[in-house]
Amino acid sequence: GQSLEQPSEVTAVEGAIVQINCTYQTSGFYGLSWYQQHDGGAPTFLSYNALDGLEETGRFSSFLSRSDSYGYLLLQELQMKDSASYFCAVQTGGGNKLTFGTGTQLKVEL
Amino acid sequence: SQTIHQWPATLVQPVGSPLSLECTVEGTSNPNLYWYRQAAGRGLQLLFYSVGIGQISSEVPQNLSASRPQDRQFILSSKKLLLSDSGFYLCAWSVDPWGAYEQYFGPGTRLTVT
Protein backbone atom coordinates (compact mmCIF):
# COMPACT_ATOMS: atom_id res chain seq x y z
CA GLY A 1 0.00 0.00 0.00
CA GLN A 2 0.88 3.65 0.04
CA SER A 3 1.40 6.05 2.91
CA LEU A 4 2.07 9.78 2.87
CA GLU A 5 2.96 12.12 5.70
CA GLN A 6 2.41 15.87 5.79
CA PRO A 7 2.25 18.33 8.69
CA SER A 8 -1.35 18.86 9.73
CA GLU A 9 -1.12 22.62 10.09
CA VAL A 10 1.23 25.46 9.17
CA THR A 11 0.86 29.15 10.00
CA ALA A 12 2.71 31.99 8.27
CA VAL A 13 2.39 35.73 7.78
CA GLU A 14 1.42 37.52 4.62
CA GLY A 15 4.38 38.11 2.32
CA ALA A 16 6.44 35.31 3.83
CA ILE A 17 7.66 32.03 2.32
CA VAL A 18 6.37 28.68 3.55
CA GLN A 19 7.42 25.13 2.77
CA ILE A 20 5.06 22.15 3.12
CA ASN A 21 6.84 18.82 3.28
CA CYS A 22 5.62 15.43 2.14
CA THR A 23 7.24 12.06 2.68
CA TYR A 24 5.87 8.92 1.12
CA GLN A 25 6.20 5.17 1.08
CA THR A 26 4.84 3.46 -1.99
CA SER A 27 5.50 0.93 -4.70
CA GLY A 28 5.23 1.64 -8.39
CA PHE A 29 5.88 5.37 -7.96
CA TYR A 30 5.35 7.57 -11.01
CA GLY A 31 5.36 11.05 -9.55
CA LEU A 32 4.16 13.50 -6.89
CA SER A 33 1.31 15.96 -7.35
CA TRP A 34 0.13 18.89 -5.23
CA TYR A 35 -3.42 20.15 -4.88
CA GLN A 36 -5.03 23.11 -3.16
CA GLN A 37 -8.46 22.98 -1.55
CA HIS A 38 -10.28 25.93 -0.03
CA ASP A 39 -12.87 25.28 2.67
CA GLY A 40 -16.01 23.78 1.15
CA GLY A 41 -14.51 23.68 -2.32
CA ALA A 42 -13.06 21.13 -4.68
CA PRO A 43 -9.33 20.43 -4.95
CA THR A 44 -7.44 22.15 -7.76
CA PHE A 45 -4.19 20.96 -9.32
CA LEU A 46 -1.07 22.99 -8.53
CA SER A 47 2.04 21.09 -9.59
CA TYR A 48 3.59 17.75 -10.53
CA ASN A 49 7.07 16.28 -10.31
CA ALA A 50 8.05 13.05 -12.00
CA LEU A 51 11.80 13.70 -11.93
CA ASP A 52 14.11 14.93 -9.21
CA GLY A 53 14.41 18.67 -8.92
CA LEU A 54 12.45 21.86 -8.67
CA GLU A 55 9.44 22.87 -10.77
CA GLU A 56 8.38 26.51 -10.64
CA THR A 57 4.95 27.87 -11.47
CA GLY A 58 4.60 31.51 -10.53
CA ARG A 59 4.65 31.92 -6.76
CA PHE A 60 4.49 28.16 -6.24
CA SER A 61 7.36 25.72 -6.62
CA SER A 62 7.50 21.98 -6.01
CA PHE A 63 10.49 19.77 -5.35
CA LEU A 64 11.02 16.02 -5.54
CA SER A 65 13.77 13.69 -4.38
CA ARG A 66 12.94 10.18 -5.51
CA SER A 67 15.86 8.65 -3.63
CA ASP A 68 14.63 10.18 -0.36
CA SER A 69 10.91 9.61 -1.09
CA TYR A 70 10.44 13.24 -0.24
CA GLY A 71 8.95 16.33 -1.78
CA TYR A 72 7.83 19.78 -0.81
CA LEU A 73 5.65 22.62 -1.98
CA LEU A 74 7.10 26.11 -1.63
CA LEU A 75 4.77 29.09 -1.56
CA GLN A 76 6.34 32.53 -1.91
CA GLU A 77 4.95 36.01 -1.30
CA LEU A 78 2.09 34.56 0.70
CA GLN A 79 -1.31 36.15 0.30
CA MET A 80 -4.41 35.81 2.44
CA LYS A 81 -6.08 33.89 -0.38
CA ASP A 82 -3.45 31.17 -0.01
CA SER A 83 -5.13 30.08 3.23
CA ALA A 84 -6.33 26.60 2.29
CA SER A 85 -5.51 22.93 2.66
CA TYR A 86 -2.68 21.54 0.55
CA PHE A 87 -2.46 17.87 -0.37
CA CYS A 88 0.40 15.88 -1.79
CA ALA A 89 -0.55 12.83 -3.82
CA VAL A 90 1.49 9.99 -5.29
CA GLN A 91 0.77 8.69 -8.77
CA THR A 92 0.85 4.89 -8.85
CA GLY A 93 -1.16 2.00 -10.23
CA GLY A 94 0.54 2.04 -13.59
CA GLY A 95 -0.02 5.79 -13.64
CA ASN A 96 -3.78 5.34 -13.43
CA LYS A 97 -4.47 6.75 -9.99
CA LEU A 98 -3.50 9.10 -7.18
CA THR A 99 -3.25 8.39 -3.48
CA PHE A 100 -3.65 11.55 -1.43
CA GLY A 101 -2.04 12.55 1.83
CA THR A 102 -4.12 13.81 4.76
CA GLY A 103 -3.44 17.44 3.89
CA THR A 104 -1.79 20.46 5.47
CA GLN A 105 -3.95 23.37 6.54
CA LEU A 106 -2.14 26.63 5.82
CA LYS A 107 -3.23 29.72 7.70
CA VAL A 108 -1.92 33.04 6.44
CA GLU A 109 -2.05 35.85 8.97
CA LEU A 110 -1.60 39.60 8.65
CA SER B 1 -13.44 23.82 -22.73
CA GLN B 2 -14.06 20.92 -20.40
CA THR B 3 -16.66 20.94 -17.65
CA ILE B 4 -17.53 18.43 -14.97
CA HIS B 5 -20.94 18.30 -13.36
CA GLN B 6 -22.04 16.59 -10.18
CA TRP B 7 -25.46 16.42 -8.59
CA PRO B 8 -27.01 16.82 -6.22
CA ALA B 9 -24.90 19.37 -4.33
CA THR B 10 -26.21 18.26 -0.94
CA LEU B 11 -28.13 15.22 0.17
CA VAL B 12 -29.57 14.03 3.48
CA GLN B 13 -30.52 10.37 3.51
CA PRO B 14 -31.65 7.96 6.27
CA VAL B 15 -29.64 4.88 7.15
CA GLY B 16 -30.61 1.95 4.96
CA SER B 17 -31.81 4.05 2.03
CA PRO B 18 -30.32 3.73 -1.48
CA LEU B 19 -27.95 6.22 -3.07
CA SER B 20 -27.24 7.36 -6.59
CA LEU B 21 -24.78 10.15 -7.37
CA GLU B 22 -24.13 11.15 -10.93
CA CYS B 23 -21.15 12.78 -12.58
CA THR B 24 -20.83 13.87 -16.19
CA VAL B 25 -17.95 15.41 -18.10
CA GLU B 26 -18.30 17.64 -21.14
CA GLY B 27 -15.77 18.71 -23.72
CA THR B 28 -13.52 15.68 -23.74
CA SER B 29 -13.68 12.05 -24.80
CA ASN B 30 -12.53 8.82 -23.15
CA PRO B 31 -11.44 10.47 -19.90
CA ASN B 32 -10.26 8.59 -16.86
CA LEU B 33 -12.93 9.02 -14.19
CA TYR B 34 -12.60 8.87 -10.40
CA TRP B 35 -14.81 8.85 -7.30
CA TYR B 36 -13.37 10.07 -4.01
CA ARG B 37 -14.80 10.49 -0.52
CA GLN B 38 -13.53 13.06 1.92
CA ALA B 39 -14.46 12.93 5.59
CA ALA B 40 -14.57 16.24 7.45
CA GLY B 41 -11.06 17.63 7.87
CA ARG B 42 -9.47 14.63 6.21
CA GLY B 43 -7.77 13.66 2.98
CA LEU B 44 -9.33 12.25 -0.17
CA GLN B 45 -9.96 8.52 -0.25
CA LEU B 46 -10.08 7.00 -3.73
CA LEU B 47 -13.15 4.79 -4.03
CA PHE B 48 -13.31 3.83 -7.71
CA TYR B 49 -11.67 4.70 -10.98
CA SER B 50 -12.49 3.89 -14.58
CA VAL B 51 -10.36 3.95 -17.71
CA GLY B 52 -13.25 3.25 -20.08
CA ILE B 53 -16.92 2.33 -20.49
CA GLY B 54 -17.83 -0.60 -18.27
CA GLN B 55 -14.34 -0.75 -16.72
CA ILE B 56 -14.39 -0.12 -12.98
CA SER B 57 -11.56 -0.58 -10.48
CA SER B 58 -12.56 -0.70 -6.84
CA GLU B 59 -10.10 0.59 -4.27
CA VAL B 60 -11.94 0.09 -1.02
CA PRO B 61 -14.25 -2.85 -0.17
CA GLN B 62 -17.50 -1.38 1.10
CA ASN B 63 -21.18 -1.14 0.36
CA LEU B 64 -20.69 1.26 -2.53
CA SER B 65 -20.52 0.45 -6.24
CA ALA B 66 -19.80 2.41 -9.38
CA SER B 67 -20.82 2.17 -13.00
CA ARG B 68 -19.84 3.87 -16.22
CA PRO B 69 -22.70 3.38 -18.64
CA GLN B 70 -21.47 6.02 -21.10
CA ASP B 71 -18.07 7.45 -21.97
CA ARG B 72 -18.51 10.62 -19.94
CA GLN B 73 -20.90 9.44 -17.22
CA PHE B 74 -19.88 7.98 -13.89
CA ILE B 75 -22.39 6.86 -11.26
CA LEU B 76 -21.83 6.03 -7.61
CA SER B 77 -24.46 3.85 -5.94
CA SER B 78 -25.36 2.10 -2.76
CA LYS B 79 -28.24 -0.22 -1.97
CA LYS B 80 -28.24 0.55 1.75
CA LEU B 81 -26.48 3.54 3.25
CA LEU B 82 -24.54 3.35 6.51
CA LEU B 83 -23.83 6.20 8.92
CA SER B 84 -20.16 5.87 7.98
CA ASP B 85 -21.02 6.74 4.36
CA SER B 86 -21.46 10.41 5.30
CA GLY B 87 -18.91 12.67 3.67
CA PHE B 88 -18.01 14.87 0.74
CA TYR B 89 -18.10 12.90 -2.51
CA LEU B 90 -15.99 14.19 -5.34
CA CYS B 91 -15.88 13.09 -8.94
CA ALA B 92 -12.81 13.86 -11.02
CA TRP B 93 -11.44 13.25 -14.50
CA SER B 94 -8.06 13.20 -16.18
CA VAL B 95 -7.11 13.41 -19.84
CA ASP B 96 -5.90 9.85 -20.10
CA PRO B 97 -4.74 7.04 -17.81
CA TRP B 98 -1.17 8.27 -17.65
CA GLY B 99 -2.35 11.81 -16.90
CA ALA B 100 -3.82 10.79 -13.54
CA TYR B 101 -1.39 13.17 -11.84
CA GLU B 102 -3.51 16.12 -13.03
CA GLN B 103 -7.15 15.65 -12.19
CA TYR B 104 -10.04 18.04 -12.51
CA PHE B 105 -12.65 17.86 -9.80
CA GLY B 106 -16.37 18.48 -9.82
CA PRO B 107 -18.07 20.65 -7.19
CA GLY B 108 -18.86 17.64 -5.01
CA THR B 109 -21.87 16.23 -3.19
CA ARG B 110 -22.12 16.65 0.56
CA LEU B 111 -23.90 13.54 1.88
CA THR B 112 -25.25 13.28 5.40
CA VAL B 113 -26.62 9.92 6.48
CA THR B 114 -28.96 10.22 9.49
Short mmCIF file of N, CA and C in Angstrom, two decimals, chain A residues 1-4 24-28 90 92 97 99:
data_model
loop_
_atom_site.label_atom_id
_atom_site.label_comp_id
_atom_site.label_asym_id
_atom_site.label_seq_id
_atom_site.Cartn_x
_atom_site.Cartn_y
_atom_site.Cartn_z
N GLY A 1 0.83 -1.20 0.00
CA GLY A 1 0.00 0.00 0.00
C GLY A 1 0.86 1.24 0.00
N GLN A 2 0.18 2.36 0.04
CA GLN A 2 0.88 3.65 0.04
C GLN A 2 0.62 4.40 1.33
N SER A 3 1.60 5.16 1.78
CA SER A 3 1.40 6.05 2.91
C SER A 3 2.12 7.35 2.65
N LEU A 4 1.49 8.44 3.04
CA LEU A 4 2.07 9.78 2.87
C LEU A 4 1.96 10.53 4.19
N TYR A 24 6.76 9.99 1.57
CA TYR A 24 5.87 8.92 1.12
C TYR A 24 6.56 7.58 1.11
N GLN A 25 5.75 6.54 1.24
CA GLN A 25 6.20 5.17 1.08
C GLN A 25 5.22 4.51 0.12
N THR A 26 5.73 4.04 -1.00
CA THR A 26 4.84 3.46 -1.99
C THR A 26 5.62 2.55 -2.92
N SER A 27 4.89 1.73 -3.64
CA SER A 27 5.50 0.93 -4.70
C SER A 27 4.94 1.39 -6.03
N GLY A 28 5.72 1.23 -7.08
CA GLY A 28 5.23 1.64 -8.39
C GLY A 28 5.05 3.14 -8.51
N VAL A 90 0.58 10.78 -4.49
CA VAL A 90 1.49 9.99 -5.29
C VAL A 90 0.73 9.32 -6.44
N THR A 92 0.45 6.30 -8.83
CA THR A 92 0.85 4.89 -8.85
C THR A 92 -0.13 4.12 -9.72
N LYS A 97 -3.76 6.20 -11.15
CA LYS A 97 -4.47 6.75 -9.99
C LYS A 97 -3.55 7.55 -9.08
N THR A 99 -2.96 8.60 -4.90
CA THR A 99 -3.25 8.39 -3.48
C THR A 99 -2.87 9.67 -2.76
#
